[in-house]
XYZ file of C-alpha atoms in Angstrom:
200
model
C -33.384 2.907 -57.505
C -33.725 3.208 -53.559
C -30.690 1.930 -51.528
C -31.690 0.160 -48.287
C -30.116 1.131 -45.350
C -28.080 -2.300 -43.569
C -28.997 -2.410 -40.325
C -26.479 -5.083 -39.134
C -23.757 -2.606 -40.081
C -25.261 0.031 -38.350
C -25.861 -1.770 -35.475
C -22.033 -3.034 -35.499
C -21.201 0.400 -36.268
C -22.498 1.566 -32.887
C -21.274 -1.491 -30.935
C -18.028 -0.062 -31.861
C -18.808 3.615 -31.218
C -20.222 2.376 -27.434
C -17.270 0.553 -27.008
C -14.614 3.189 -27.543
C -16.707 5.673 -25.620
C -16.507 2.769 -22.599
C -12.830 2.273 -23.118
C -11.942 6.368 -23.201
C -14.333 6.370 -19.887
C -12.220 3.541 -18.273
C -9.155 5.576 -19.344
C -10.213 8.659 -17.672
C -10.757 7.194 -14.308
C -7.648 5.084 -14.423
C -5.639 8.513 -15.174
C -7.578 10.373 -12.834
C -6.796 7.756 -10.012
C -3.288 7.729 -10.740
C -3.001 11.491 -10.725
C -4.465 11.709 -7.051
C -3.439 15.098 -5.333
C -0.632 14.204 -2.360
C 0.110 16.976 0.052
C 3.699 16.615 1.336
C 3.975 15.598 4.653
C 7.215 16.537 7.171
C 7.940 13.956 9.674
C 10.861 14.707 11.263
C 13.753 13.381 8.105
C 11.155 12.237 6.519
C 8.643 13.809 3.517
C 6.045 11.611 2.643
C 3.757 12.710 -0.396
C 0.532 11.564 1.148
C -2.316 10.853 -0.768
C -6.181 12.906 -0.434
C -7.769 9.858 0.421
C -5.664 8.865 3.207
C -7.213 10.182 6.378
C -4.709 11.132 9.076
C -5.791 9.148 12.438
C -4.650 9.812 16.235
C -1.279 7.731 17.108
C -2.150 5.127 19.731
C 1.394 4.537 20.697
C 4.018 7.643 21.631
C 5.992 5.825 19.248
C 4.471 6.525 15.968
C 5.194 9.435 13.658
C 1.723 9.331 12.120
C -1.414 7.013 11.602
C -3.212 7.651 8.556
C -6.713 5.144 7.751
C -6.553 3.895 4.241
C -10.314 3.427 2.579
C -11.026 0.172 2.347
C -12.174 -1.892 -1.141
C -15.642 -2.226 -2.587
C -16.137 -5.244 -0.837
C -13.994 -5.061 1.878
C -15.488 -4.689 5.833
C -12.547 -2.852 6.717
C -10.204 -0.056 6.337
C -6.577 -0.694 5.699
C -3.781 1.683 8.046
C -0.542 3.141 8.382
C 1.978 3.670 10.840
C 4.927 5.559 10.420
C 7.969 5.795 13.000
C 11.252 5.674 14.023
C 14.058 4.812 16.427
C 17.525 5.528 17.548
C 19.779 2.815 16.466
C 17.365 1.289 13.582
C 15.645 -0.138 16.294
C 16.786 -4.061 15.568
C 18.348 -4.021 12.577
C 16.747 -4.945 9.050
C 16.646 -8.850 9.639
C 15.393 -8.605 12.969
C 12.317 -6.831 11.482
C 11.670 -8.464 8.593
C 11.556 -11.448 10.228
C 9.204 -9.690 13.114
C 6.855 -8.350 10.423
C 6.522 -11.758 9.062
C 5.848 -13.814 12.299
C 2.758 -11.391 13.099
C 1.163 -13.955 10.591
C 0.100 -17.372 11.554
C 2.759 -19.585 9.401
C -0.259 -21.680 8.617
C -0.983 -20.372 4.885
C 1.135 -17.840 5.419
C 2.882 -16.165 1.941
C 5.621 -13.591 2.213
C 7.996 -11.572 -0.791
C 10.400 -9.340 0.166
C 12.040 -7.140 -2.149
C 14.776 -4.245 -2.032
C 15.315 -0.850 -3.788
C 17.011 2.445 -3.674
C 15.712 5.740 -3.765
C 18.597 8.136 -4.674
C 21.142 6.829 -2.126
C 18.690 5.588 -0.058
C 17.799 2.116 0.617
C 14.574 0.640 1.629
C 13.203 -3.294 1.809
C 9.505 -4.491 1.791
C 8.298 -7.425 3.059
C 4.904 -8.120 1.899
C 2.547 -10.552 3.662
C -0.586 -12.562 3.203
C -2.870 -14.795 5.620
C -4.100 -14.757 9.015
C -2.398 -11.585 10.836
C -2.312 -11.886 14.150
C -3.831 -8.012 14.663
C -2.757 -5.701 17.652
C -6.203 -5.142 20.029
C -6.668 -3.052 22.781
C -4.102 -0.811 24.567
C -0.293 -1.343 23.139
C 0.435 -2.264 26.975
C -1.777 -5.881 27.060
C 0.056 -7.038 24.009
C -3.342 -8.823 22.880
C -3.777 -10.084 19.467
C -6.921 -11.047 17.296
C -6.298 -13.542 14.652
C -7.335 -11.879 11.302
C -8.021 -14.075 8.379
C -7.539 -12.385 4.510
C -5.324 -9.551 5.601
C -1.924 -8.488 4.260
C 0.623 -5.827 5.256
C 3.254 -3.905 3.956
C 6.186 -3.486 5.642
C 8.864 -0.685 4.633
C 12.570 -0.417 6.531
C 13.949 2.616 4.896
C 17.625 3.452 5.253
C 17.551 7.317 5.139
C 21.641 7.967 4.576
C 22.920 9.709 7.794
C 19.100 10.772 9.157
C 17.959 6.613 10.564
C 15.794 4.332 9.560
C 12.173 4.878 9.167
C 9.429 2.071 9.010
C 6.303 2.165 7.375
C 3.745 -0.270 8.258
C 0.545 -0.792 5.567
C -2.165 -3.087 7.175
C -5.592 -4.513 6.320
C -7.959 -6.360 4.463
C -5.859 -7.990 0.952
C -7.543 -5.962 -1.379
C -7.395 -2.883 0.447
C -3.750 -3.208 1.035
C -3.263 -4.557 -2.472
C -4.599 -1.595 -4.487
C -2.955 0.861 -2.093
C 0.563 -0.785 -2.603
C 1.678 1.949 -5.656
C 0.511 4.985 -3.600
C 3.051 3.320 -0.535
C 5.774 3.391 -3.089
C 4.986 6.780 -4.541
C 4.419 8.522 -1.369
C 8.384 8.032 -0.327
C 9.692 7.954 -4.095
C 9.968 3.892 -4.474
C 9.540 2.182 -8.145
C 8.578 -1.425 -7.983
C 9.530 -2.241 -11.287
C 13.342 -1.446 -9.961
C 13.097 -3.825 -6.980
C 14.720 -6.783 -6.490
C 14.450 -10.085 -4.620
C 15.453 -9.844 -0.961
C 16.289 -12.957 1.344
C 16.297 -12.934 4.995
């Protein structure tokens, strides 16, 4: 007697194969995103583990450290950036830049979290910011602003113990800035899931 072969089960059978395949596939890419080769970057105190992908850019200002231009997301029409510097004296205190990072948003629809955490003895804050950001255009000089609907920064004061405070400054579209926001931590050794709530 001749057994027929089910074809439902085969066909399930498959499904299943095709979906494991997809799922090790997604896997893959996550790990190999995660995994992104950093090249260690001196400025001055300061060693920043800076991602491949993030393109080093001229400074504008005599001010900055570094500029780097962070590829934008699918979707996105522009690319995010980031500024690193530093002054004597912590150049204002936390508050006083919090509070100036946050007011470069229109307060119409504007949504801020700030949140605190230590790396080794070191202390850093980051005030993150959604809406319409008022963006820096033209020379530093004019002072002229664009207002920029659907953007976001991140803004890092980092206490380095006895070396001054360093601030790193994350701009751009949301989702730009949103899927860059681990490789900010990682590059200067912050966890998010050790942060707590800050309030100016």
């Amino acid at each position: 007697m001749m057994l027929k072969s089910n074809g439902n089960a085969a066909s399930r059978m498959s499904g299943v194969v095709m979906a494991l395949l997809a799922c090790l596939a997604m896997n893959s890419l996550v790990a190999a995103d995660d995994t992104e080769k950093t090249s260690d970057v001196q400025l001055k105190d300061l060693t920043l583990k800076v991602p491949a992908s993030w393109e080093k850019a001229a400074n504008t200002s005599s001010l900055r450290l570094a500029t780097y231009k962070i590829p934008r997301t699918e979707g996105d029409k522009e690319d995010g950036e980031l500024t690193v510097y530093t002054f004597a004296g912590g150049g204002g205190g936390l508050e006083a830049n919090l509070s100036r990072w946050v007011s470069q948003f229109a307060s119409d629809g504007r949504k801020s979290k700030i949140t605190q955490g230590k790396v080794g003895e070191n202390a850093y804050y980051i005030a993150d910011i959604t809406g319409t950001y008022n963006k820096p255009i033209g020379p530093p000089f004019a002072q002229q602003t664009e207002a920029t609907p659907g953007y976001r920064m991140l803004g890092v004061y980092l206490v380095l113990e006895g070396k001054g405070v360093y601030f790193l400054k994350l701009t751009g579209p949301d989702a730009t800035v949103k899927a860059q926001a681990e490789k900010l931590r990682k590059s200067f050794g912050a966890d998010a899931a050790r942060e707590t709530a800050f309030e100016l």
